[in-house]
PDB file of C-alpha atoms in Angstrom:
ATOM      1  CA  MET A   1      21.406 -25.921  47.607  1.00 55.00           C
ATOM      2  CA  ARG A   2      24.186 -27.288  45.438  1.00 60.00           C
ATOM      3  CA  GLN A   3      21.863 -29.978  44.069  1.00 61.00           C
ATOM      4  CA  VAL A   4      19.258 -27.371  43.075  1.00 53.00           C
ATOM      5  CA  SER A   5      21.967 -25.382  41.251  1.00 59.00           C
ATOM      6  CA  ARG A   6      23.138 -28.495  39.412  1.00 59.00           C
ATOM      7  CA  CYS A   7      19.597 -29.338  38.320  1.00 48.00           C
ATOM      8  CA  TRP A   8      19.062 -25.774  37.205  1.00 50.00           C
ATOM      9  CA  VAL A   9      22.283 -25.783  35.138  1.00 49.00           C
ATOM     10  CA  LEU A  10      21.362 -29.134  33.597  1.00 46.00           C
ATOM     11  CA  PHE A  11      17.884 -27.850  32.741  1.00 49.00           C
ATOM     12  CA  LEU A  12      19.308 -24.716  31.111  1.00 47.00           C
ATOM     13  CA  ALA A  13      21.822 -26.762  29.110  1.00 45.00           C
ATOM     14  CA  VAL A  14      19.091 -29.087  27.798  1.00 46.00           C
ATOM     15  CA  ALA A  15      16.836 -26.126  26.974  1.00 48.00           C
ATOM     16  CA  PHE A  16      19.671 -24.387  25.122  1.00 49.00           C
ATOM     17  CA  ILE A  17      20.444 -27.494  23.040  1.00 53.00           C
ATOM     18  CA  ALA A  18      16.757 -28.012  22.275  1.00 50.00           C
ATOM     19  CA  ALA A  19      16.506 -24.417  21.044  1.00 50.00           C
ATOM     20  CA  VAL A  20      19.739 -24.420  19.027  1.00 46.00           C
ATOM     21  CA  VAL A  21      19.456 -27.770  17.218  1.00 45.00           C
ATOM     22  CA  PRO A  22      16.331 -26.877  15.157  1.00 50.00           C
ATOM     23  CA  VAL A  23      17.870 -23.547  14.137  1.00 48.00           C
ATOM     24  CA  TRP A  24      21.102 -25.263  13.115  1.00 46.00           C
ATOM     25  CA  ALA A  25      19.199 -27.981  11.220  1.00 50.00           C
ATOM     26  CA  ALA A  26      17.136 -25.376   9.357  1.00 51.00           C
ATOM     27  CA  THR A  27      20.281 -23.795   7.969  1.00 64.00           C
ATOM     28  CA  GLN A  28      21.370 -27.112   6.440  1.00 88.00           C
ATOM     29  CA  ASN A  29      19.023 -26.480   3.520  1.00 94.00           C
ATOM     30  CA  ALA A  30      19.093 -23.676   0.983  1.00 96.00           C
ATOM     31  CA  LEU A  31      16.849 -21.096  -0.640  1.00 96.00           C
ATOM     32  CA  LEU A  32      16.624 -20.832  -4.436  1.00 96.00           C
ATOM     33  CA  THR A  33      14.970 -17.852  -6.119  1.00 97.00           C
ATOM     34  CA  GLY A  34      14.676 -16.570  -9.661  1.00 97.00           C
ATOM     35  CA  SER A  35      12.533 -14.839 -12.260  1.00 98.00           C
ATOM     36  CA  VAL A  36      10.779 -15.627 -15.527  1.00 98.00           C
ATOM     37  CA  PHE A  37      10.355 -13.079 -18.332  1.00 98.00           C
ATOM     38  CA  ASP A  38       9.198 -13.216 -21.931  1.00 96.00           C
ATOM     39  CA  SER A  39      11.501 -12.240 -24.797  1.00 94.00           C
ATOM     40  CA  GLY A  40      10.221  -8.656 -24.566  1.00 94.00           C
ATOM     41  CA  GLY A  41      11.218  -8.363 -20.897  1.00 95.00           C
ATOM     42  CA  ALA A  42       7.715  -8.586 -19.400  1.00 97.00           C
ATOM     43  CA  PRO A  43       7.312 -10.788 -16.301  1.00 98.00           C
ATOM     44  CA  VAL A  44       5.578 -14.117 -16.932  1.00 97.00           C
ATOM     45  CA  ALA A  45       3.030 -14.889 -14.216  1.00 98.00           C
ATOM     46  CA  GLY A  46       1.710 -18.422 -13.764  1.00 98.00           C
ATOM     47  CA  ALA A  47       4.675 -20.274 -15.268  1.00 98.00           C
ATOM     48  CA  THR A  48       5.313 -23.741 -13.826  1.00 98.00           C
ATOM     49  CA  VAL A  49       8.837 -23.939 -12.401  1.00 98.00           C
ATOM     50  CA  ARG A  50      10.184 -27.373 -11.422  1.00 98.00           C
ATOM     51  CA  LEU A  51      13.298 -28.192  -9.405  1.00 98.00           C
ATOM     52  CA  ILE A  52      14.381 -31.840  -9.592  1.00 98.00           C
ATOM     53  CA  ASN A  53      17.344 -33.840  -8.352  1.00 96.00           C
ATOM     54  CA  ALA A  54      17.128 -37.459  -9.494  1.00 93.00           C
ATOM     55  CA  GLY A  55      20.036 -38.490  -7.250  1.00 93.00           C
ATOM     56  CA  THR A  56      18.346 -37.419  -4.029  1.00 93.00           C
ATOM     57  CA  GLY A  57      14.741 -37.902  -5.122  1.00 95.00           C
ATOM     58  CA  PHE A  58      13.961 -34.220  -4.510  1.00 95.00           C
ATOM     59  CA  SER A  59      11.193 -32.835  -6.713  1.00 97.00           C
ATOM     60  CA  GLN A  60       9.264 -29.632  -6.106  1.00 97.00           C
ATOM     61  CA  GLY A  61       7.149 -27.354  -8.251  1.00 97.00           C
ATOM     62  CA  GLN A  62       6.278 -23.682  -7.906  1.00 97.00           C
ATOM     63  CA  THR A  63       4.274 -21.160  -9.911  1.00 98.00           C
ATOM     64  CA  SER A  64       5.764 -17.787 -10.805  1.00 98.00           C
ATOM     65  CA  ASP A  65       3.981 -14.853  -9.184  1.00 98.00           C
ATOM     66  CA  SER A  66       2.625 -11.693 -10.868  1.00 97.00           C
ATOM     67  CA  ASP A  67       6.181 -10.284 -11.032  1.00 98.00           C
ATOM     68  CA  GLY A  68       7.506 -13.503 -12.614  1.00 97.00           C
ATOM     69  CA  ASN A  69       9.340 -14.509  -9.410  1.00 98.00           C
ATOM     70  CA  TYR A  70       9.568 -17.989  -7.895  1.00 98.00           C
ATOM     71  CA  THR A  71      11.078 -19.311  -4.644  1.00 98.00           C
ATOM     72  CA  PHE A  72      12.063 -22.772  -3.485  1.00 97.00           C
ATOM     73  CA  ALA A  73      12.605 -22.947   0.275  1.00 95.00           C
ATOM     74  CA  ALA A  74      14.285 -25.770   2.208  1.00 94.00           C
ATOM     75  CA  VAL A  75      16.188 -27.188  -0.765  1.00 96.00           C
ATOM     76  CA  PRO A  76      18.585 -29.941   0.341  1.00 96.00           C
ATOM     77  CA  PRO A  77      22.212 -29.408  -0.679  1.00 96.00           C
ATOM     78  CA  ALA A  78      23.265 -31.519  -3.666  1.00 96.00           C
ATOM     79  CA  GLU A  79      24.748 -31.372  -7.132  1.00 95.00           C
ATOM     80  CA  ALA A  80      23.065 -31.924 -10.487  1.00 95.00           C
ATOM     81  CA  TYR A  81      19.734 -30.173  -9.919  1.00 97.00           C
ATOM     82  CA  VAL A  82      17.601 -29.571 -13.012  1.00 98.00           C
ATOM     83  CA  LEU A  83      15.418 -26.446 -13.130  1.00 98.00           C
ATOM     84  CA  SER A  84      12.738 -26.137 -15.813  1.00 98.00           C
ATOM     85  CA  VAL A  85      10.135 -23.526 -16.715  1.00 98.00           C
ATOM     86  CA  GLU A  86       6.984 -24.252 -18.706  1.00 97.00           C
ATOM     87  CA  MET A  87       4.200 -21.942 -19.824  1.00 97.00           C
ATOM     88  CA  SER A  88       1.544 -22.385 -22.452  1.00 96.00           C
ATOM     89  CA  GLY A  89       2.497 -20.564 -25.661  1.00 95.00           C
ATOM     90  CA  PHE A  90       6.218 -20.622 -24.823  1.00 97.00           C
ATOM     91  CA  ALA A  91       9.040 -23.076 -25.431  1.00 96.00           C
ATOM     92  CA  THR A  92      10.163 -24.961 -22.298  1.00 97.00           C
ATOM     93  CA  GLU A  93      13.460 -23.725 -20.850  1.00 97.00           C
ATOM     94  CA  ILE A  94      15.802 -25.998 -18.886  1.00 97.00           C
ATOM     95  CA  ARG A  95      18.906 -25.354 -16.777  1.00 97.00           C
ATOM     96  CA  GLN A  96      20.987 -28.348 -15.778  1.00 96.00           C
ATOM     97  CA  ASP A  97      23.746 -29.134 -13.301  1.00 95.00           C
ATOM     98  CA  LEU A  98      22.801 -26.563 -10.663  1.00 95.00           C
ATOM     99  CA  GLU A  99      24.717 -27.047  -7.430  1.00 96.00           C
ATOM    100  CA  ILE A 100      23.112 -26.183  -4.107  1.00 95.00           C
ATOM    101  CA  SER A 101      25.308 -25.905  -1.003  1.00 95.00           C
ATOM    102  CA  VAL A 102      24.433 -25.865   2.687  1.00 94.00           C
ATOM    103  CA  GLY A 103      22.806 -22.575   3.682  1.00 93.00           C
ATOM    104  CA  ASP A 104      22.838 -21.120   0.138  1.00 94.00           C
ATOM    105  CA  ASN A 105      20.611 -18.180  -0.672  1.00 95.00           C
ATOM    106  CA  LYS A 106      20.948 -18.718  -4.415  1.00 95.00           C
ATOM    107  CA  LEU A 107      19.582 -16.383  -7.073  1.00 96.00           C
ATOM    108  CA  VAL A 108      19.326 -18.039 -10.488  1.00 96.00           C
ATOM    109  CA  LEU A 109      21.020 -15.778 -13.022  1.00 95.00           C
ATOM    110  CA  PRO A 110      20.461 -14.946 -15.764  1.00 94.00           C
ATOM    111  CA  PRO A 111      16.674 -14.996 -15.381  1.00 96.00           C
ATOM    112  CA  PHE A 112      14.693 -17.312 -17.609  1.00 97.00           C
ATOM    113  CA  LEU A 113      13.715 -15.619 -20.892  1.00 97.00           C
ATOM    114  CA  LEU A 114      10.916 -17.573 -22.508  1.00 97.00           C
ATOM    115  CA  GLN A 115      10.676 -17.604 -26.277  1.00 95.00           C
ATOM    116  CA  SER A 116       7.353 -17.947 -28.049  1.00 93.00           C
ATOM    117  CA  ALA A 117       6.675 -21.491 -29.091  1.00 87.00           C
ATOM    118  CA  ALA A 118       7.050 -22.040 -32.811  1.00 75.00           C
ATOM    119  CA  PRO A 119       3.629 -22.497 -34.365  1.00 71.00           C
ATOM    120  CA  ALA A 120       2.976 -26.025 -35.489  1.00 62.00           C
ATOM    121  CA  ALA A 121       3.969 -26.414 -39.108  1.00 62.00           C
ATOM    122  CA  PRO A 122       0.935 -26.958 -41.282  1.00 64.00           C
ATOM    123  CA  GLU A 123       0.794 -30.333 -42.889  1.00 66.00           C
ATOM    124  CA  ALA A 124       2.205 -30.217 -46.375  1.00 61.00           C
ATOM    125  CA  ALA A 125      -0.432 -30.740 -48.998  1.00 57.00           C
ATOM    126  CA  PRO A 126       0.378 -33.505 -51.397  1.00 62.00           C
ATOM    127  CA  ALA A 127       1.926 -32.263 -54.621  1.00 59.00           C
ATOM    128  CA  PRO A 128      -0.647 -32.094 -57.380  1.00 59.00           C
ATOM    129  CA  SER A 129      -0.341 -35.075 -59.625  1.00 57.00           C
ATOM    130  CA  ARG A 130       0.382 -34.349 -63.241  1.00 59.00           C
ATOM    131  CA  THR A 131      -1.144 -36.635 -65.670  1.00 56.00           C
ATOM    132  CA  THR A 132       0.512 -36.662 -68.958  1.00 57.00           C
ATOM    133  CA  ALA A 133      -1.066 -37.951 -72.072  1.00 57.00           C
ATOM    134  CA  PRO A 134       0.602 -40.945 -73.609  1.00 59.00           C
ATOM    135  CA  ALA A 135       3.066 -40.142 -76.347  1.00 58.00           C
ATOM    136  CA  PRO A 136       1.461 -40.300 -79.794  1.00 60.00           C
ATOM    137  CA  ALA A 137       2.199 -43.403 -81.794  1.00 58.00           C
ATOM    138  CA  PRO A 138       4.746 -42.880 -84.562  1.00 58.00           C
ATOM    139  CA  THR A 139       3.106 -42.227 -87.920  1.00 62.00           C
ATOM    140  CA  GLN A 140       6.011 -43.309 -90.069  1.00 59.00           C
ATOM    141  CA  PRO A 141       7.290 -46.810 -90.230  1.00 57.00           C
ATOM    142  CA  VAL A 142      10.492 -47.473 -88.474  1.00 53.00           C
ATOM    143  CA  ALA A 143      13.248 -48.752 -90.751  1.00 52.00           C
TER     144      ALA A 143
END
């Protein structure tokens, strides 16, 4: 009877560890969320949001939803993340040196406010050339 109890306790201990370890490991990463708006305050849907950490090799992209929101799940903790937002017709916005800690539920503030991209400057037309007539020859002798 004692041997059956020992086996049962050992089985329960192994089952408990097997259940707890994945939950503990999942909390080692972080969640990063934020929003993208235009300069008028309207949400920007379909913007490409990139989260990159060159030191760890982490690189992930998301697309903002209809409310301008984006979410990065399972982000490994590290320093020096770069977050960028790109959308056609808008200037690219970049945030540098973001720090992500174990178990963070980080909201990026302030939200990204995209500015309209400056229209390409038209090529300058060459300045009109002025042709001047040669100076008339002197009519009086030079002394």
